[in-house]
Amino acid sequence: MSGDERKLVDTSGDFQYVVRDGDQVSDPKWRSCRLIVTNKRLILATNGSKQPIPHSNITLPPDPDDLVPDGGTGGATALEVGNNVLLVDTPNLDDFETEYVRATLQGEVILARQQAVVGGVVQEDAEWSKARFQLDDDVIRLQFPGGKRMSFEIEDVGTIETGTSRVMGQEREVIEVEHTDDQDRSVETHISGMDHHTRALKTLFTRVIENREDDYELSEMESQVLMALYSGVSPFEMSDFVGTTPDEVEEIYQKLLDIGAVDEVRVRTEVALNAQGRNMASEAMSEK
């Protein structure tokens, strides 16, 4: 390895190619290997040979089962490498996908626009800057030039949006990440960078949101209460705002607590939206 290459994951496992050059492999075979992930590449080592794959060539597909013939991934991690698809299985790691994403991003310099949106209001003076990315103990930390820092818990991410925008003179993919700041305000941090950075970040945040989603369908009144909380209406003013009784609002708060959309601030009448609730409120508002 070169002097600036760091080994971040080293574990045993198995891999197999299920698609090669765009064609399904008729009889894929698992091969035992040592899997090494550095800050620059994934290495599949087997019997004295090594197959290095740069991170810039790897894509984590959003719907891996759609790419894998004959029954999906079976719990293994799917990796797209050009026109090829391979599966990686690591029995000694609970979640290779998360470990891989963490390794590809750890210590990398990305581009970030801090507090691009605060309380739903676009901050025109927010500027793009380089930032060093760290993910430690489920806390995302960004270190900016001059010693300025920001951090937020990954589980605090409510919604993400992706698009294309001009960043530092170049058209780039941008990920808009909603979370709360140290004043408990809903803010957005916009993140960009090299293509493999944005692919990894999108996978990271998408999986966090998907892992806590369920099939609960909000009633019309529950949607109104969530949207009102998202817009900053005080829980104590809620019944007048949505046009119902305090008792019904209490029942709705209890339901929202049960499904994990709000956190209880104090016993009776006061709750606060959490990441899942902000996500649900955002989706409800987009349907209006």
Coordinates of C-alpha atoms in Angstrom, one line a residue, residues 105-114 127-134 140-152 167-168 189-194 197 201:
L105 CA -15.8 8.2 3.5
Q106 CA -13.7 8.2 6.7
G107 CA -11.3 11.1 6.7
E108 CA -12.2 12.1 3.1
V109 CA -12.4 15.7 2.1
I110 CA -15.9 16.4 0.7
L111 CA -17.8 19.6 0.0
A112 CA -20.4 20.9 2.4
R113 CA -22.8 23.9 2.7
Q114 CA -23.6 24.3 6.4
E127 CA -21.3 29.1 1.2
W128 CA -19.8 25.9 0.0
S129 CA -16.6 24.8 1.7
K130 CA -14.3 21.8 1.9
A131 CA -14.8 19.7 4.9
R132 CA -13.2 16.5 6.3
F133 CA -15.8 13.8 7.0
Q134 CA -15.8 11.5 10.0
I140 CA -21.3 12.6 11.7
R141 CA -18.6 15.2 12.2
L142 CA -17.5 17.8 9.6
Q143 CA -14.3 19.7 10.1
F144 CA -14.0 22.9 8.1
P145 CA -10.9 25.0 7.4
G146 CA -9.9 27.3 10.3
G147 CA -10.9 24.8 12.9
K148 CA -14.7 25.3 12.6
R149 CA -16.7 22.1 13.2
M150 CA -20.2 20.7 13.2
S151 CA -21.8 17.4 14.1
F152 CA -25.1 15.6 14.2
V167 CA -20.9 23.8 -6.7
M168 CA -17.6 25.7 -6.7
T189 CA -26.7 20.6 5.4
H190 CA -26.0 20.2 1.7
I191 CA -23.2 17.8 0.8
S192 CA -21.4 17.1 -2.4
G193 CA -18.0 16.0 -3.7
M194 CA -16.5 13.4 -6.0
H197 CA -18.4 10.3 -2.3
L201 CA -23.3 9.3 1.2

